[in-house]
């Protein structure tokens, strides 16, 4: 796969600044970076974004997560490697991401389960992570960003 956009650095600097501010807000939300990487990975798997799958696996490893957990996130419901809080975050990520499929979205049950495990600030950070992941997934799929490449 070859990237359709040869020079991503020609994008408006204000776009990069806005993205950096969102990333800082997510990091300040108090969610474990390993969990943020899992959420990023699951949404990216659903959207078929190879660049973000690659990046989230690398990010998860950098945050100290194991290959076992990273490789099994696609089947998190059946895999024994995740806490109840991680399962709640992954369910939230899936429901928010699958809106494109005509699914009902984030149900009260999914929302309540997330609220049982996270503070409002953490849920805000998770929601931003999910939204930003979907943002990048759509851009990367449009421009055919290959796995293993980096932005910026």
Coordinates of N, CA and C in Angstrom, one line a residue:
X1 N 0.8 -1.2 0.0 CA 0.0 0.0 0.0 C 0.9 1.2 0.0
X2 N 0.6 2.2 -0.8 CA 1.3 3.4 -0.9 C 0.5 4.6 -0.5
X3 N 1.0 5.4 0.3 CA 0.3 6.6 0.8 C -0.1 7.6 -0.3
X4 N -1.3 8.0 -0.3 CA -1.8 8.9 -1.4 C -1.3 10.4 -1.1
X5 N -1.0 10.7 0.2 CA -0.6 12.0 0.6 C 0.9 12.0 0.9
X6 N 1.7 12.5 0.0 CA 3.1 12.4 0.1 C 3.8 13.2 1.2
X7 N 3.2 14.4 1.5 CA 3.8 15.3 2.5 C 2.8 15.8 3.4
X8 N 2.6 15.0 4.5 CA 1.6 15.4 5.5 C 2.0 16.6 6.3
X9 N 3.2 17.0 6.2 CA 3.7 18.2 7.0 C 3.2 19.5 6.3
X10 N 2.6 19.4 5.1 CA 2.1 20.6 4.5 C 0.7 21.0 5.1
X11 N 0.2 20.2 5.9 CA -1.1 20.5 6.6 C -0.9 21.7 7.5
X12 N -1.9 22.5 7.7 CA -1.9 23.7 8.5 C -1.4 23.3 9.9
X13 N -0.4 24.1 10.4 CA 0.2 23.9 11.7 C -0.9 24.0 12.8
X14 N -2.0 24.7 12.6 CA -3.0 24.8 13.6 C -3.7 23.4 13.8
X15 N -3.7 22.6 12.8 CA -4.3 21.2 12.9 C -3.4 20.4 13.9
X16 N -2.1 20.5 13.7 CA -1.2 19.7 14.5 C -1.2 20.2 16.0
X17 N -1.4 21.5 16.1 CA -1.5 22.1 17.5 C -2.7 21.6 18.2
X18 N -3.8 21.6 17.4 CA -5.1 21.2 18.0 C -5.0 19.7 18.4
X19 N -4.4 18.9 17.6 CA -4.3 17.4 17.9 C -3.4 17.3 19.1
X20 N -2.3 18.0 19.2 CA -1.5 18.0 20.4 C -2.2 18.3 21.7
X21 N -3.1 19.3 21.6 CA -3.9 19.7 22.7 C -4.8 18.6 23.1
X22 N -5.4 18.0 22.2 CA -6.3 16.9 22.5 C -5.6 15.7 23.1
X23 N -4.4 15.4 22.6 CA -3.6 14.4 23.2 C -3.1 14.7 24.6
X24 N -2.8 16.0 24.9 CA -2.5 16.4 26.3 C -3.7 16.2 27.2
X25 N -4.9 16.6 26.7 CA -6.1 16.5 27.5 C -6.4 15.0 27.8
X26 N -6.2 14.1 26.9 CA -6.4 12.7 27.1 C -5.4 12.2 28.1
X27 N -4.1 12.6 28.0 CA -3.1 12.1 28.9 C -3.4 12.7 30.4
X28 N -4.0 13.8 30.5 CA -4.3 14.4 31.8 C -5.5 13.8 32.4
X29 N -6.2 13.0 31.7 CA -7.5 12.4 32.2 C -7.4 11.3 33.2
X30 N -6.2 10.9 33.5 CA -6.0 9.9 34.5 C -6.2 8.4 34.1
X31 N -6.2 8.2 32.8 CA -6.4 6.8 32.4 C -5.0 6.2 32.1
X32 N -4.9 4.9 32.6 CA -3.6 4.2 32.3 C -3.3 4.2 30.8
X33 N -2.1 4.6 30.5 CA -1.7 4.6 29.1 C -1.8 3.2 28.4
X34 N -1.7 2.1 29.2 CA -1.9 0.8 28.6 C -3.3 0.6 28.2
X35 N -4.3 1.1 28.9 CA -5.7 1.1 28.6 C -6.0 1.9 27.4
X36 N -5.4 3.1 27.3 CA -5.6 4.0 26.2 C -5.1 3.3 24.9
X37 N -4.0 2.6 25.0 CA -3.5 1.9 23.8 C -4.5 0.7 23.4
X38 N -5.0 0.0 24.4 CA -6.0 -1.0 24.1 C -7.2 -0.5 23.4
X39 N -7.7 0.7 23.9 CA -8.9 1.3 23.3 C -8.6 1.7 21.9
X40 N -7.4 2.3 21.7 CA -7.0 2.8 20.4 C -6.9 1.6 19.4
X41 N -6.3 0.5 20.0 CA -6.1 -0.7 19.2 C -7.5 -1.3 18.8
X42 N -8.4 -1.4 19.7 CA -9.7 -2.0 19.4 C -10.5 -1.2 18.3
X43 N -10.5 0.1 18.5 CA -11.3 0.9 17.5 C -10.6 0.8 16.2
X44 N -9.3 0.8 16.1 CA -8.5 0.7 14.9 C -8.7 -0.6 14.2
X45 N -8.8 -1.7 15.0 CA -9.1 -3.0 14.4 C -10.5 -3.0 13.7
X46 N -11.5 -2.4 14.4 CA -12.8 -2.4 13.9 C -12.8 -1.6 12.6
X47 N -12.1 -0.5 12.5 CA -12.1 0.4 11.3 C -11.1 -0.1 10.3
X48 N -10.3 -1.1 10.5 CA -9.4 -1.7 9.6 C -8.2 -0.7 9.2
X49 N -7.8 0.0 10.2 CA -6.7 1.0 10.0 C -5.3 0.4 10.4
X50 N -4.6 -0.1 9.5 CA -3.4 -0.8 9.8 C -2.3 0.1 10.4
X51 N -2.3 1.3 10.0 CA -1.3 2.3 10.6 C -1.6 2.5 12.1
X52 N -2.8 2.6 12.5 CA -3.2 2.8 13.9 C -3.1 1.5 14.7
X53 N -3.4 0.4 14.0 CA -3.2 -0.9 14.7 C -1.7 -1.1 15.1
X54 N -0.9 -0.8 14.1 CA 0.6 -0.9 14.3 C 1.0 0.1 15.4
X55 N 0.6 1.3 15.3 CA 0.9 2.4 16.3 C 0.5 2.0 17.7
X56 N -0.7 1.5 17.8 CA -1.3 1.2 19.2 C -0.6 0.0 19.8
X57 N -0.2 -1.0 19.0 CA 0.6 -2.1 19.5 C 1.9 -1.6 20.0
X58 N 2.6 -0.7 19.3 CA 3.8 -0.2 19.7 C 3.6 0.7 20.9
X59 N 2.6 1.5 21.0 CA 2.3 2.3 22.2 C 2.0 1.5 23.4
X60 N 1.3 0.4 23.2 CA 1.0 -0.5 24.3 C 2.2 -1.2 24.9
X61 N 3.1 -1.6 24.0 CA 4.4 -2.2 24.4 C 5.2 -1.1 25.2
X62 N 5.3 0.1 24.6 CA 6.0 1.1 25.3 C 5.5 1.4 26.7
X63 N 4.1 1.3 26.8 CA 3.5 1.6 28.1 C 3.6 0.4 29.1
X64 N 4.2 -0.7 28.6 CA 4.5 -1.9 29.4 C 3.5 -3.0 29.3
X65 N 2.6 -3.0 28.3 CA 1.6 -4.0 28.2 C 2.3 -5.2 27.5
X66 N 1.7 -6.4 27.6 CA 2.2 -7.6 27.1 C 1.7 -8.0 25.7
X67 N 2.5 -8.7 25.0 CA 2.0 -9.2 23.7 C 0.8 -10.0 23.8
X68 N 0.7 -10.8 24.8 CA -0.5 -11.6 25.0 C -1.8 -10.8 25.1
X69 N -1.8 -9.7 25.8 CA -2.9 -8.9 25.9 C -3.2 -8.1 24.6
X70 N -2.1 -7.6 24.0 CA -2.3 -6.8 22.8 C -2.8 -7.7 21.6
X71 N -2.3 -8.9 21.6 CA -2.7 -9.8 20.5 C -4.2 -10.4 20.7
X72 N -4.7 -10.3 21.9 CA -6.0 -10.9 22.1 C -7.1 -9.9 22.3
X73 N -6.8 -8.6 22.1 CA -7.8 -7.6 22.3 C -9.0 -7.7 21.3
X74 N -8.7 -8.3 20.1 CA -9.8 -8.4 19.2 C -10.9 -9.4 19.7
X75 N -10.5 -10.3 20.6 CA -11.4 -11.2 21.2 C -11.5 -11.0 22.7
X76 N -11.5 -9.8 23.2 CA -11.4 -9.5 24.6 C -12.5 -10.1 25.4
X77 N -13.7 -10.3 24.8 CA -14.8 -10.9 25.6 C -14.5 -12.3 26.0
X78 N -13.8 -13.0 25.2 CA -13.5 -14.4 25.4 C -12.2 -14.6 26.1
X79 N -11.3 -13.6 26.1 CA -10.0 -13.8 26.6 C -9.9 -13.4 28.1
X80 N -9.1 -14.1 28.9 CA -9.1 -13.9 30.3 C -8.1 -12.8 30.8
X81 N -7.6 -12.1 29.9 CA -6.5 -11.2 30.2 C -6.8 -9.8 30.7
X82 N -8.1 -9.5 30.8 CA -8.5 -8.1 31.0 C -9.4 -7.9 32.2
X83 N -9.2 -6.8 32.9 CA -10.0 -6.5 34.1 C -11.4 -6.1 33.7
X84 N -12.2 -6.0 34.7 CA -13.6 -5.5 34.5 C -13.6 -4.1 34.0
X85 N -12.7 -3.3 34.5 CA -12.6 -1.9 34.0 C -12.2 -1.8 32.6
X86 N -11.2 -2.6 32.2 CA -10.7 -2.6 30.8 C -11.8 -3.1 29.9
X87 N -12.6 -4.1 30.3 CA -13.7 -4.6 29.5 C -14.8 -3.5 29.3
X88 N -15.0 -2.7 30.4 CA -16.0 -1.6 30.3 C -15.5 -0.6 29.2
X89 N -14.2 -0.3 29.3 CA -13.6 0.7 28.3 C -13.6 0.1 26.9
X90 N -13.3 -1.1 26.7 CA -13.4 -1.7 25.4 C -14.8 -1.8 24.9
X91 N -15.8 -2.1 25.7 CA -17.2 -2.1 25.3 C -17.6 -0.7 24.8
X92 N -17.2 0.3 25.6 CA -17.4 1.7 25.2 C -16.8 2.1 23.9
X93 N -15.6 1.7 23.7 CA -14.9 1.9 22.4 C -15.6 1.3 21.3
X94 N -16.0 0.0 21.4 CA -16.6 -0.7 20.3 C -18.0 0.0 20.0
X95 N -18.8 0.3 21.0 CA -20.1 0.9 20.8 C -20.0 2.2 20.1
X96 N -19.1 3.0 20.6 CA -18.9 4.4 20.0 C -18.3 4.3 18.6
X97 N -17.5 3.3 18.3 CA -16.9 3.1 17.0 C -17.9 2.5 16.0
X98 N -18.7 1.6 16.4 CA -19.6 0.9 15.5 C -20.8 1.7 15.1
X99 N -20.9 3.0 15.5 CA -22.0 3.8 15.0 C -22.2 3.8 13.5
X100 N -21.0 3.7 12.8 CA -21.0 3.7 11.4 C -21.8 2.4 10.8
X101 N -21.9 1.4 11.6 CA -22.5 0.1 11.2 C -24.0 0.2 11.4
X102 N -24.5 1.3 11.9 CA -26.0 1.4 12.2 C -26.3 0.7 13.6
X103 N -25.3 0.4 14.4 CA -25.6 -0.1 15.7 C -26.2 0.9 16.6
X104 N -26.8 0.5 17.7 CA -27.5 1.4 18.5 C -26.5 2.4 19.3
X105 N -25.2 2.1 19.2 CA -24.3 3.0 19.9 C -24.1 2.7 21.4
X106 N -23.8 3.7 22.1 CA -23.5 3.5 23.5 C -24.8 3.4 24.3
X107 N -25.1 2.2 24.7 CA -26.4 2.0 25.5 C -26.2 2.5 26.9
X108 N -27.3 2.6 27.6 CA -27.3 2.9 29.0 C -26.5 1.9 29.8
X109 N -26.6 0.6 29.4 CA -25.9 -0.4 30.1 C -24.4 -0.3 30.0
X110 N -23.9 0.0 28.8 CA -22.5 0.2 28.5 C -22.0 1.5 29.3
X111 N -22.8 2.5 29.2 CA -22.4 3.8 29.9 C -22.3 3.6 31.4
X112 N -23.3 2.9 32.0 CA -23.4 2.6 33.4 C -22.2 1.8 33.9
X113 N -21.8 0.8 33.0 CA -20.7 0.0 33.4 C -19.4 0.8 33.4
X114 N -19.2 1.7 32.4 CA -18.0 2.5 32.4 C -18.0 3.4 33.6
X115 N -19.2 4.0 34.0 CA -19.3 4.8 35.1 C -19.0 4.1 36.4
X116 N -19.2 2.8 36.5 CA -18.9 2.0 37.6 C -17.4 1.9 37.9
X117 N -16.6 2.1 36.8 CA -15.1 1.9 36.9 C -14.3 3.1 36.8
X118 N -14.9 4.2 36.2 CA -14.1 5.3 35.9 C -14.7 6.6 36.4
X119 N -13.9 7.6 36.8 CA -14.4 8.9 37.1 C -14.9 9.6 35.9
X120 N -15.6 10.7 36.1 CA -16.1 11.4 34.9 C -15.0 12.0 34.1
X121 N -13.9 12.4 34.8 CA -12.7 12.9 34.0 C -12.1 11.8 33.2
X122 N -12.0 10.6 33.7 CA -11.5 9.4 33.0 C -12.4 9.1 31.8
X123 N -13.7 9.1 32.0 CA -14.6 8.8 30.9 C -14.5 9.8 29.8
X124 N -14.3 11.1 30.2 CA -14.0 12.1 29.2 C -12.8 11.8 28.4
X125 N -11.7 11.4 29.1 CA -10.5 11.1 28.4 C -10.7 9.9 27.5
X126 N -11.4 8.9 27.9 CA -11.7 7.7 27.1 C -12.5 8.1 25.9
X127 N -13.5 8.9 26.1 CA -14.3 9.4 24.9 C -13.4 10.2 23.9
X128 N -12.6 11.0 24.4 CA -11.7 11.8 23.5 C -10.7 10.8 22.8
X129 N -10.2 9.8 23.5 CA -9.3 8.8 22.8 C -10.1 8.1 21.7
X130 N -11.3 7.7 22.0 CA -12.1 6.9 21.0 C -12.3 7.8 19.8
X131 N -12.7 9.1 20.1 CA -13.0 10.0 19.0 C -11.8 10.3 18.2
X132 N -10.7 10.6 18.8 CA -9.5 10.9 18.1 C -9.0 9.7 17.3
X133 N -9.1 8.5 17.9 CA -8.7 7.3 17.1 C -9.6 7.2 15.9
X134 N -10.9 7.3 16.0 CA -11.7 7.2 14.8 C -11.4 8.3 13.8
X135 N -11.0 9.5 14.3 CA -10.6 10.6 13.4 C -9.4 10.2 12.6
X136 N -8.4 9.6 13.3 CA -7.1 9.2 12.6 C -7.4 8.0 11.7
X137 N -8.2 7.1 12.1 CA -8.6 5.9 11.3 C -9.1 6.3 10.0
X138 N -10.0 7.3 10.0 CA -10.7 7.7 8.8 C -9.7 8.4 7.8
X139 N -8.9 9.3 8.4 CA -7.8 9.9 7.6 C -6.9 8.9 7.0
X140 N -6.4 8.0 7.8 CA -5.4 7.0 7.4 C -6.0 6.1 6.3
X141 N -7.3 5.7 6.5 CA -7.9 4.8 5.5 C -8.1 5.6 4.2
X142 N -8.4 6.9 4.2 CA -8.6 7.7 3.1 C -7.3 7.9 2.3
X143 N -6.2 8.2 3.0 CA -4.9 8.4 2.3 C -4.1 7.2 2.1
X144 N -4.6 6.1 2.6 CA -3.9 4.8 2.5 C -2.5 4.8 3.3
X145 N -2.6 5.3 4.5 CA -1.4 5.3 5.3 C -1.0 3.9 5.6
X146 N 0.2 3.5 5.3 CA 0.6 2.1 5.5 C 1.1 1.9 7.0
X147 N 1.0 0.7 7.5 CA 1.5 0.3 8.8 C 3.0 0.5 8.8
X148 N 3.4 1.0 10.0 CA 4.9 1.1 10.2 C 5.4 2.5 9.8
X149 N 4.5 3.4 9.3 CA 4.9 4.8 9.0 C 4.5 5.6 10.1
X150 N 5.0 6.8 10.2 CA 4.6 7.7 11.3 C 4.1 9.0 10.7
X151 N 3.3 9.7 11.5 CA 2.8 11.0 11.2 C 3.7 12.1 11.7
X152 N 3.7 13.2 11.1 CA 4.4 14.4 11.6 C 5.8 14.5 11.2

